[in-house]
Coordinates of C-alpha atoms (C1' of nucleotides) in Angstrom, one line a residue:
Chain A
M1 CA 0.0 0.0 0.0
L2 CA 1.3 3.4 -0.9
Q3 CA 1.5 6.0 1.7
L4 CA -1.2 8.7 1.6
S5 CA 1.2 11.5 2.1
F6 CA 3.3 10.2 -0.8
I7 CA 0.3 10.1 -3.1
R8 CA -0.8 13.5 -2.0
E9 CA 2.6 15.1 -2.7
N10 CA 3.4 13.2 -5.9
K11 CA 0.1 12.7 -7.5
E12 CA 1.2 13.3 -11.1
M13 CA 4.3 11.2 -10.7
V14 CA 2.4 8.3 -9.2
I15 CA -0.1 8.3 -12.1
E16 CA 2.7 8.4 -14.6
K17 CA 4.7 5.6 -13.1
L18 CA 1.7 3.3 -12.7
A19 CA 1.1 3.7 -16.4
I20 CA 4.3 1.7 -16.8
K21 CA 2.5 -1.1 -15.1
N22 CA -0.3 -0.5 -17.6
F23 CA -2.5 0.7 -14.8
D24 CA -4.6 3.8 -15.2
A25 CA -4.7 5.2 -11.7
T26 CA -6.1 8.6 -12.4
E27 CA -9.6 8.0 -11.2
L28 CA -8.5 6.0 -8.1
I29 CA -5.9 8.6 -7.1
N30 CA -8.3 11.4 -7.5
S31 CA -10.9 9.8 -5.4
V32 CA -8.4 8.8 -2.8
I33 CA -7.2 12.4 -2.5
E34 CA -10.8 13.5 -2.2
L35 CA -11.7 11.0 0.4
D36 CA -8.5 11.9 2.3
E37 CA -9.6 15.5 2.4
L38 CA -13.0 14.5 3.7
R39 CA -11.4 12.3 6.2
R40 CA -9.2 15.1 7.6
S41 CA -12.0 17.6 7.8
T42 CA -14.3 15.1 9.5
Q43 CA -11.6 14.1 11.9
K44 CA -10.9 17.8 12.8
Q45 CA -14.6 18.3 13.6
L46 CA -14.8 15.2 15.6
D47 CA -11.6 15.9 17.5
D48 CA -12.8 19.4 18.4
L49 CA -16.1 18.0 19.6
L50 CA -14.5 15.4 21.7
A51 CA -12.1 17.9 23.2
K52 CA -15.1 20.0 24.3
S53 CA -16.8 17.0 25.8
N54 CA -13.7 15.9 27.6
Q55 CA -13.5 19.4 29.1
L56 CA -17.1 19.3 30.2
A57 CA -16.6 15.9 31.7
K58 CA -13.8 17.3 33.8
E59 CA -15.9 20.2 34.9
I60 CA -18.7 17.8 36.0
G61 CA -16.2 15.9 38.1
Y62 CA -15.1 19.1 39.9
L63 CA -18.6 20.3 40.4
F64 CA -19.7 17.0 41.9
K65 CA -16.7 17.1 44.2
A66 CA -17.6 20.7 45.2
G67 CA -21.2 19.5 45.8
D68 CA -22.8 21.7 43.2
R69 CA -25.2 19.1 41.9
A70 CA -27.5 21.5 40.0
A71 CA -24.7 23.0 38.0
A72 CA -23.3 19.6 37.2
E73 CA -26.7 18.3 36.0
K74 CA -26.9 21.2 33.6
I75 CA -23.6 20.6 32.0
K76 CA -24.4 16.9 31.9
Q77 CA -27.2 17.6 29.5
E78 CA -25.0 19.7 27.3
S79 CA -22.5 17.0 27.2
G80 CA -25.1 14.5 26.3
E81 CA -26.0 16.5 23.2
L82 CA -22.4 16.7 22.2
K83 CA -22.2 13.0 22.4
K84 CA -25.0 12.4 19.9
T85 CA -23.2 14.6 17.3
A86 CA -19.9 12.9 18.1
K87 CA -21.5 9.5 17.4
E88 CA -22.7 10.6 14.0
L89 CA -19.4 12.2 13.1
E90 CA -17.6 9.1 14.2
S91 CA -19.6 6.8 12.0
Q92 CA -19.1 9.2 9.2
L93 CA -15.4 9.2 9.8
N94 CA -15.3 5.4 9.9
E95 CA -17.2 5.2 6.7
T96 CA -14.8 7.6 5.0
I97 CA -11.8 5.7 6.3
N98 CA -13.1 2.4 5.1
S99 CA -13.8 3.5 1.6
L100 CA -10.5 5.4 1.6
N101 CA -8.7 2.2 2.5
S102 CA -10.5 0.0 0.1
K103 CA -9.5 2.3 -2.7
L104 CA -6.0 2.7 -1.4
I105 CA -5.3 -1.0 -1.4
E106 CA -6.4 -1.2 -5.1
I107 CA -3.4 0.9 -6.1
P108 CA -0.4 -1.1 -7.0
N109 CA 3.2 -0.3 -6.0
V110 CA 4.9 2.2 -8.3
P111 CA 7.7 0.6 -10.3
H112 CA 11.3 1.5 -10.0
Q113 CA 12.6 4.0 -12.5
S114 CA 14.6 1.3 -14.3
V115 CA 11.6 -0.8 -15.0
P116 CA 11.0 -1.1 -18.8
K117 CA 7.6 -0.5 -20.3
G118 CA 5.9 -3.6 -21.6
I119 CA 2.8 -5.8 -21.5
T120 CA 3.9 -9.4 -21.3
E121 CA 7.0 -11.4 -20.5
T122 CA 8.3 -11.0 -24.0
D123 CA 8.9 -7.4 -23.1
N124 CA 11.1 -8.3 -20.2
E125 CA 14.7 -7.1 -20.4
L126 CA 17.4 -9.7 -20.6
M127 CA 20.1 -8.7 -18.0
H128 CA 22.5 -11.7 -18.1
K129 CA 22.9 -15.1 -19.6
E130 CA 25.3 -17.7 -18.4
G131 CA 26.3 -21.3 -19.2
E132 CA 26.3 -23.4 -22.3
L133 CA 22.9 -24.7 -23.5
P134 CA 23.4 -28.5 -23.5
E135 CA 23.1 -30.3 -26.8
M136 CA 20.9 -33.3 -26.0
P137 CA 21.4 -36.6 -27.8
D138 CA 18.6 -38.3 -29.6
G139 CA 16.2 -40.1 -27.3
S140 CA 16.6 -37.6 -24.4
L141 CA 13.5 -37.3 -22.3
P142 CA 11.5 -34.6 -20.6
H143 CA 11.7 -34.9 -16.8
W144 CA 8.2 -36.4 -16.4
D145 CA 9.3 -39.4 -18.5
L146 CA 12.6 -39.6 -16.7
A147 CA 10.7 -39.5 -13.4
T148 CA 8.8 -42.6 -14.5
K149 CA 11.7 -44.4 -16.0
Y150 CA 13.8 -44.2 -12.8
K151 CA 10.8 -44.3 -10.5
I152 CA 11.8 -41.2 -8.6
I153 CA 8.7 -39.1 -8.9
D154 CA 5.2 -40.6 -9.1
F155 CA 2.6 -38.1 -10.4
D156 CA -0.2 -40.7 -10.8
L157 CA 0.1 -41.8 -7.2
G158 CA -0.2 -38.2 -6.1
S159 CA -3.3 -37.9 -8.2
K160 CA -4.8 -41.0 -6.5
V161 CA -4.0 -39.9 -3.0
T162 CA -4.6 -36.2 -3.3
G163 CA -5.0 -34.8 -6.8
A164 CA -3.1 -33.4 -9.7
G165 CA -0.1 -31.3 -8.8
F166 CA 0.7 -33.2 -5.6
P167 CA 3.4 -35.7 -6.6
F168 CA 5.1 -38.3 -4.5
Y169 CA 8.9 -38.2 -4.5
R170 CA 10.4 -41.7 -4.1
G171 CA 13.7 -43.2 -3.3
K172 CA 16.5 -41.2 -4.8
G173 CA 14.0 -38.7 -5.9
A174 CA 13.0 -38.0 -2.3
R175 CA 16.6 -37.9 -1.3
L176 CA 17.4 -35.4 -4.0
Q177 CA 14.7 -33.1 -2.6
R178 CA 16.2 -33.4 0.8
A179 CA 19.7 -32.8 -0.6
L180 CA 18.6 -29.6 -2.4
I181 CA 16.9 -28.2 0.6
N182 CA 19.9 -28.7 2.8
F183 CA 22.3 -27.4 0.2
F184 CA 20.2 -24.2 -0.3
L185 CA 19.9 -23.7 3.5
D186 CA 23.6 -24.2 4.1
E187 CA 24.5 -21.8 1.4
A188 CA 22.2 -19.2 2.9
L189 CA 23.6 -19.7 6.3
E190 CA 27.1 -19.2 4.9
A191 CA 25.9 -15.9 3.3
G192 CA 24.8 -14.7 6.7
Y193 CA 21.1 -15.5 6.7
L194 CA 19.3 -16.6 9.9
E195 CA 17.3 -19.8 9.5
Y196 CA 13.7 -20.0 10.4
Q197 CA 11.2 -22.8 10.2
P198 CA 7.9 -21.1 9.9
P199 CA 4.3 -22.2 10.3
L200 CA 2.7 -23.4 7.1
L201 CA -0.6 -21.8 7.9
I202 CA -1.2 -18.1 8.4
N203 CA -4.0 -15.9 9.6
E204 CA -5.8 -13.1 7.8
D205 CA -3.7 -10.3 9.2
S206 CA -0.6 -11.9 7.8
G207 CA -2.1 -12.5 4.4
Y208 CA -3.0 -8.9 4.3
G209 CA 0.4 -7.8 5.4
T210 CA 2.3 -9.2 2.5
G211 CA -0.5 -8.5 0.0
Q212 CA -2.1 -11.9 -0.6
L213 CA -5.3 -10.6 0.9
P214 CA -7.9 -9.3 0.3
D215 CA -7.5 -9.9 -3.4
K216 CA -5.8 -13.2 -4.0
E217 CA -7.5 -15.5 -1.6
G218 CA -8.5 -17.6 -4.6
Q219 CA -4.8 -18.5 -5.0
M220 CA -4.5 -19.9 -1.5
Y221 CA -5.9 -23.0 0.2
V222 CA -8.2 -22.0 2.9
V223 CA -8.9 -23.7 6.2
G224 CA -12.3 -22.1 6.7
E225 CA -13.1 -23.7 10.0
D226 CA -10.2 -21.9 11.6
N227 CA -10.0 -19.0 9.2
L228 CA -6.4 -19.9 8.3
F229 CA -4.6 -20.0 4.9
L230 CA -1.9 -22.4 3.7
I231 CA 1.1 -20.4 2.8
P232 CA 1.9 -19.8 -0.9
T233 CA 5.5 -19.0 0.1
A234 CA 7.6 -18.7 3.3
E235 CA 7.8 -15.0 2.4
V236 CA 4.4 -14.6 4.1
P237 CA 5.2 -15.9 7.6
I238 CA 8.8 -14.7 7.6
T239 CA 8.0 -11.1 6.6
N240 CA 5.1 -11.0 9.0
I241 CA 7.4 -11.7 11.9
Y242 CA 8.0 -7.9 11.8
R243 CA 4.4 -6.8 11.4
N244 CA 3.6 -3.9 13.7
N245 CA 7.2 -3.7 14.8
I246 CA 9.5 -0.8 15.2
L247 CA 13.0 -2.0 14.6
N248 CA 16.2 -0.4 15.6
V249 CA 18.3 1.0 12.7
K250 CA 21.2 -0.9 14.1
D251 CA 19.4 -4.2 13.4
L252 CA 19.2 -3.6 9.7
P253 CA 19.5 -5.3 7.4
I254 CA 17.7 -8.3 8.7
K255 CA 18.5 -11.4 6.7
N256 CA 16.3 -14.5 7.1
V257 CA 16.0 -17.7 5.3
A258 CA 13.3 -20.4 5.5
Y259 CA 12.6 -23.6 3.9
S260 CA 8.9 -24.5 3.6
N261 CA 6.3 -26.3 1.6
C262 CA 4.4 -23.9 -0.5
F263 CA 0.7 -24.4 -1.5
R264 CA -0.9 -22.8 -4.5
R265 CA -4.2 -23.4 -6.0
E266 CA -3.0 -22.2 -9.4
A267 CA -6.6 -21.8 -10.4
G268 CA -7.0 -21.6 -14.1
S269 CA -3.7 -23.0 -15.4
Y270 CA -3.7 -26.1 -17.5
G271 CA -1.9 -27.6 -20.5
K272 CA 1.5 -28.5 -21.7
D273 CA 3.3 -25.8 -19.8
V274 CA 2.2 -27.1 -16.5
R275 CA 3.1 -30.7 -17.1
G276 CA 5.2 -32.7 -14.6
L277 CA 7.1 -30.5 -12.2
N278 CA 6.5 -27.3 -14.2
R279 CA 3.6 -26.2 -12.0
L280 CA 2.5 -27.9 -8.7
H281 CA 0.0 -27.2 -6.0
Q282 CA 2.5 -28.2 -3.4
F283 CA 6.2 -27.7 -3.8
D284 CA 9.3 -27.0 -1.8
K285 CA 11.1 -23.7 -1.7
V286 CA 13.9 -22.0 0.2
E287 CA 13.2 -18.3 0.5
I288 CA 15.4 -15.5 1.5
V289 CA 13.9 -12.4 3.0
Q290 CA 15.5 -9.1 4.0
I291 CA 14.3 -6.1 5.9
A292 CA 16.4 -3.1 4.8
H293 CA 17.1 0.5 5.3
P294 CA 15.5 2.4 2.4
D295 CA 18.9 3.9 1.5
H296 CA 20.3 0.4 0.9
S297 CA 17.5 -1.7 -0.4
Y298 CA 18.6 -1.5 -4.1
Q299 CA 22.1 -2.4 -3.3
I300 CA 20.8 -5.3 -1.3
L301 CA 18.6 -6.4 -4.2
E302 CA 21.7 -6.6 -6.3
E303 CA 23.4 -8.7 -3.6
M304 CA 20.5 -11.0 -3.5
K305 CA 20.5 -11.3 -7.3
D306 CA 24.2 -12.2 -7.2
Y307 CA 23.6 -14.7 -4.5
V308 CA 20.9 -16.6 -6.4
A309 CA 23.1 -16.5 -9.5
G310 CA 25.8 -18.1 -7.5
L311 CA 23.6 -21.0 -6.5
L312 CA 22.7 -21.8 -10.2
R313 CA 26.4 -21.5 -11.1
K314 CA 27.3 -24.1 -8.5
L315 CA 24.6 -26.4 -9.8
K316 CA 26.0 -25.9 -13.3
L317 CA 22.7 -25.0 -14.7
P318 CA 22.5 -22.6 -17.7
F319 CA 20.5 -19.6 -16.7
R320 CA 19.5 -16.1 -17.6
I321 CA 18.3 -13.2 -15.6
V322 CA 15.5 -10.9 -16.8
K323 CA 14.2 -7.7 -15.4
L324 CA 10.5 -7.8 -15.4
C325 CA 8.7 -5.2 -17.5
G326 CA 5.9 -3.1 -16.1
G327 CA 3.2 -5.4 -17.3
D328 CA 4.8 -8.5 -15.8
L329 CA 5.6 -7.0 -12.5
S330 CA 3.5 -8.1 -9.6
F331 CA 1.0 -5.8 -7.8
T332 CA 3.3 -5.3 -4.8
A333 CA 6.8 -5.2 -6.4
A334 CA 8.8 -2.2 -7.4
L335 CA 11.5 -4.1 -9.2
T336 CA 11.8 -7.8 -9.9
Y337 CA 14.5 -10.0 -11.4
D338 CA 13.4 -13.4 -12.6
F339 CA 15.8 -16.2 -12.9
E340 CA 15.2 -18.9 -15.6
V341 CA 17.1 -22.1 -16.1
Y342 CA 17.3 -23.8 -19.4
S343 CA 15.5 -27.1 -19.6
A344 CA 17.2 -29.0 -22.3
A345 CA 14.6 -31.6 -23.1
Q346 CA 11.7 -29.3 -23.0
K347 CA 13.8 -26.7 -24.9
R348 CA 12.5 -23.8 -22.9
W349 CA 13.4 -21.5 -20.0
L350 CA 11.8 -22.3 -16.7
E351 CA 11.4 -19.6 -14.0
V352 CA 13.1 -20.8 -10.8
S353 CA 13.4 -17.6 -8.8
S354 CA 12.0 -14.2 -8.4
V355 CA 13.9 -11.6 -6.5
S356 CA 12.1 -8.4 -5.6
N357 CA 12.2 -5.2 -3.8
F358 CA 8.9 -4.1 -2.5
E359 CA 10.3 -0.8 -1.1
N360 CA 7.9 0.2 1.6
F361 CA 4.7 -1.1 0.0
Q362 CA 4.5 -4.2 2.2
A363 CA 6.0 -2.3 5.2
N364 CA 3.2 0.3 5.0
R365 CA 0.6 -2.4 5.0
M366 CA 2.0 -4.2 8.0
K367 CA 3.4 -1.1 9.8
L368 CA 6.9 -2.3 9.7
R369 CA 9.0 0.6 10.8
F370 CA 12.4 1.3 12.2
R371 CA 13.8 4.1 14.3
D372 CA 16.4 5.9 12.3
E373 CA 19.6 7.8 13.2
V374 CA 17.7 10.8 14.5
S375 CA 15.3 8.5 16.3
K376 CA 12.3 9.2 14.0
T377 CA 10.3 6.2 12.9
Q378 CA 10.1 5.5 9.2
L379 CA 9.0 2.6 7.1
A380 CA 11.5 -0.1 6.2
H381 CA 12.0 -1.7 2.9
T382 CA 11.2 -5.4 2.4
L383 CA 12.8 -7.7 -0.2
N384 CA 12.6 -11.4 -0.9
G385 CA 13.7 -14.0 -3.3
S386 CA 13.5 -17.7 -4.0
A387 CA 16.8 -19.4 -3.3
L388 CA 15.5 -21.6 -4.7
A389 CA 12.3 -23.3 -5.6
L390 CA 12.9 -27.0 -6.1
P391 CA 10.6 -28.4 -8.7
R392 CA 11.9 -26.7 -11.8
I393 CA 15.5 -27.0 -10.6
V394 CA 14.9 -30.7 -10.3
A395 CA 13.3 -30.7 -13.7
A396 CA 16.3 -29.0 -15.3
L397 CA 18.8 -31.2 -13.3
L398 CA 17.1 -34.4 -14.5
E399 CA 16.8 -33.3 -18.1
N400 CA 20.2 -31.6 -18.5
N401 CA 22.2 -34.3 -16.8
Q402 CA 20.7 -37.4 -18.3
H403 CA 22.8 -39.8 -20.3
E404 CA 22.3 -43.3 -21.5
N405 CA 22.8 -45.0 -18.2
G406 CA 21.2 -42.6 -15.9
I407 CA 21.2 -39.1 -14.5
S408 CA 24.4 -37.7 -12.9
I409 CA 24.3 -35.5 -9.8
P410 CA 26.1 -32.2 -9.8
E411 CA 29.4 -32.2 -7.8
V412 CA 28.1 -29.8 -5.0
L413 CA 25.2 -32.0 -4.3
K414 CA 26.9 -35.3 -3.9
T415 CA 27.8 -34.9 -0.3
Y416 CA 24.1 -34.2 0.3
T417 CA 22.6 -36.9 -1.8
G418 CA 25.1 -39.6 -0.8
F419 CA 24.9 -41.0 -4.4
N420 CA 26.5 -39.9 -7.7
Q421 CA 23.9 -40.8 -10.1
I422 CA 20.3 -41.9 -10.5
D423 CA 19.9 -45.1 -12.5
C424 CA 17.6 -48.0 -12.9
E425 CA 16.9 -50.0 -9.7
Chain B
rG1 C1' -13.1 -29.9 24.0
rG2 C1' -14.3 -28.8 29.7
rA3 C1' -13.0 -25.8 34.3
rG4 C1' -10.3 -21.9 36.5
rA5 C1' -6.6 -17.7 36.4
rG6 C1' -4.8 -13.9 33.6
rG7 C1' -3.4 -10.2 29.3
rU8 C1' -1.2 -2.6 31.5
rG9 C1' 4.5 1.3 28.0
rG10 C1' 11.1 -2.1 25.6
rG11 C1' 11.0 -5.5 30.4
rU12 C1' 9.0 -6.3 35.6
rG13 C1' 4.7 -4.4 37.7
rA14 C1' 1.0 -0.7 40.6
rG15 C1' -3.6 0.9 39.5
rU16 C1' -11.7 -1.3 40.6
rG17 C1' -15.3 5.0 37.7
rG18 C1' -13.0 11.5 37.4
rC19 C1' -6.6 15.3 39.0
rU20 C1' -4.0 8.3 35.2
rG21 C1' -1.2 8.4 28.8
rA22 C1' -0.8 5.7 33.1
rA23 C1' 3.1 5.0 39.9
rA24 C1' 7.6 2.5 41.0
rC25 C1' 11.7 -0.3 39.4
rC26 C1' 14.8 -2.1 35.4
rA27 C1' 16.6 -1.2 30.5
rC28 C1' 17.8 2.8 27.2
rC29 C1' 19.4 8.1 25.9
rG30 C1' 21.5 13.0 27.6
rG31 C1' 23.9 15.6 31.6
rU32 C1' 26.5 16.4 36.5
rU33 C1' 30.0 14.3 39.6
rU34 C1' 34.3 11.1 39.1
rG35 C1' 42.2 8.7 38.1
rC36 C1' 39.4 5.1 34.3
rU37 C1' 35.3 1.8 34.8
rA38 C1' 31.5 1.4 38.3
rA39 C1' 28.4 3.9 41.7
rA40 C1' 25.5 8.2 42.9
rC41 C1' 22.6 12.3 41.4
rC42 C1' 19.5 15.3 37.8
rG43 C1' 16.7 15.2 33.3
rG44 C1' 14.6 12.6 29.1
rC45 C1' 12.2 8.3 27.3
rA46 C1' 5.0 5.1 23.6
rU47 C1' 2.4 5.0 18.9
rA48 C1' -0.9 6.8 15.1
rC49 C1' -3.7 10.7 13.2
rC50 C1' -5.5 16.0 13.0
rU51 C1' -3.7 21.0 13.6
rU52 C1' 0.3 24.5 13.7
rU53 C1' 5.4 25.4 11.8
rA54 C1' 10.1 26.3 6.6
rA55 C1' 11.5 22.8 10.4
rC56 C1' 11.9 22.1 15.7
rC57 C1' 8.4 23.4 19.5
rG58 C1' 3.3 23.7 20.6
rG59 C1' -2.2 22.4 20.7
rG60 C1' -5.9 18.4 20.0
rU61 C1' -7.9 13.3 19.5
rA62 C1' -7.5 8.1 19.9
rU63 C1' -4.9 3.9 22.0
rC64 C1' -3.9 -0.2 28.9
rG65 C1' -4.9 -7.9 23.9
rG66 C1' -9.1 -6.8 19.7
rG67 C1' -14.1 -5.2 18.8
rG68 C1' -18.7 -3.4 20.7
rG69 C1' -21.7 -1.4 25.0
rU70 C1' -23.1 1.3 29.8
rU71 C1' -21.8 6.4 31.7
rC72 C1' -21.4 13.5 31.6
rG73 C1' -16.7 10.6 32.4
rA74 C1' -13.8 3.7 31.6
rA75 C1' -7.3 0.6 32.1
rU76 C1' -11.2 0.0 36.0
rC77 C1' -18.3 -2.0 34.9
rC78 C1' -21.0 -5.3 30.9
rC79 C1' -21.0 -8.4 26.2
rC80 C1' -18.4 -11.0 22.1
rC81 C1' -13.7 -12.6 20.1
rC82 C1' -8.3 -13.6 20.4
rC83 C1' -4.1 -15.1 23.1
rU84 C1' -1.2 -17.0 27.6
rC85 C1' -0.9 -20.0 32.0
rU86 C1' -2.8 -24.1 35.4
rC87 C1' -5.8 -28.6 35.9
rC88 C1' -8.8 -32.3 33.3
rG89 C1' -9.8 -34.8 28.6
rC90 C1' -7.7 -36.2 23.8
rC91 C1' -3.2 -37.0 21.3
rA92 C1' 2.0 -36.9 17.4

RNA sequence: GGAGAGGUGGGUGAGUGGCUGAAACCACCGGUUUGCUAAACCGGCAUACCUUUAACCGGGUAUCGGGGGUUCGAAUCCCCCCCUCUCCGCCA
């Protein structure tokens, strides 16, 4: 959520920048500013009224003490009248605040100045490309066929027990999952992140804080009985640790890492692009989150980008980094780098990580502040990135490393897997 | 799930209807004193919004788990919800 004062002071600029996200905010911004003016004048009236009635209440107290009952009763009446008006004003004020807020949360974050214009992912800006695209011999298979051939992932069994998009990992497949999780966590610890193991369900306030609610509840699994939501990413519980907090400037940046299962309904996506591991309802991900001083958040974003690149380099996967264009940028992000690995058998790039700076957009929603050098409170910046999401990494590893007799494991993972290759049982 | 006890500022904790935005202590910050450190002493120390200001300062309102209510007036009384603790039940 953008700050009201920011909108008020930068109206034209906000509208202009949101156009890069292909969002016409003119009407919303105008009505927000209008509602804000109404809110302020209503509050002024109400505050003045309450000030008066507080004063009267005090007088009544003194009069009672002095034993002047008659005078007290007289003021009491006056005070009663004030109260009626105050009630009306209060409900007016609440109404205004509510409609103000509901408009305010419809306004997306403004993109960073470097974000390119564009509508779809084809307009994203290629930043970096690394690694040789492997030449696959004839007869090389996509990962879903490899998974069956080596009995390491069972999609059908998942369908039977749960439904599509909930695979079983089996034998070396399961151990590969565990190896990747541990590898990613260890790397993050090395890079100075603090490990958390978060709850997999979150409440409404948390969903609101990071921006999943109120709009995207359709993308989350809901436990209606208890009004809880299964997390779509560890970003949600980890960032919400700091909801309603005032941090000390000395504590910044905060660097957290968490492994979690992630649950996404992915309503409305079907077809070839979502086959196998390409899109799941439940998957594993290691997520890095940072809470940063506004002056340093973009430098930190670059560091996070380099960190994720390092992981892919160690896994020897060919990858590229794109900067998302305005149209592809999420509602909450100001700047996002997507990482894509090349999947040799599918002959396409698969998104494996998204590293974003949200500036103070999430922080404003969840009231995440810090006390700065001159001990004023201001909103912090939040950032996060996948480091990494497993399924598509696994897909690429299986496809790119296959040979006649099996699938070889990258060097860095061998101590984690305890085996050098996946082959027929 | 049942019964009981609680939830007050960064922490401990006082406060059962008005002079309490909240005692006291600790922590923290500034100062005095002081070979250094420590101690002692003095002062400061919540958040949000409105208003005022170039800014600081100032004035106002709200906030004692959350929401609603009673009252001229609520941390204090009433109702609902959430959370914590103890006991019982169930259970990995």
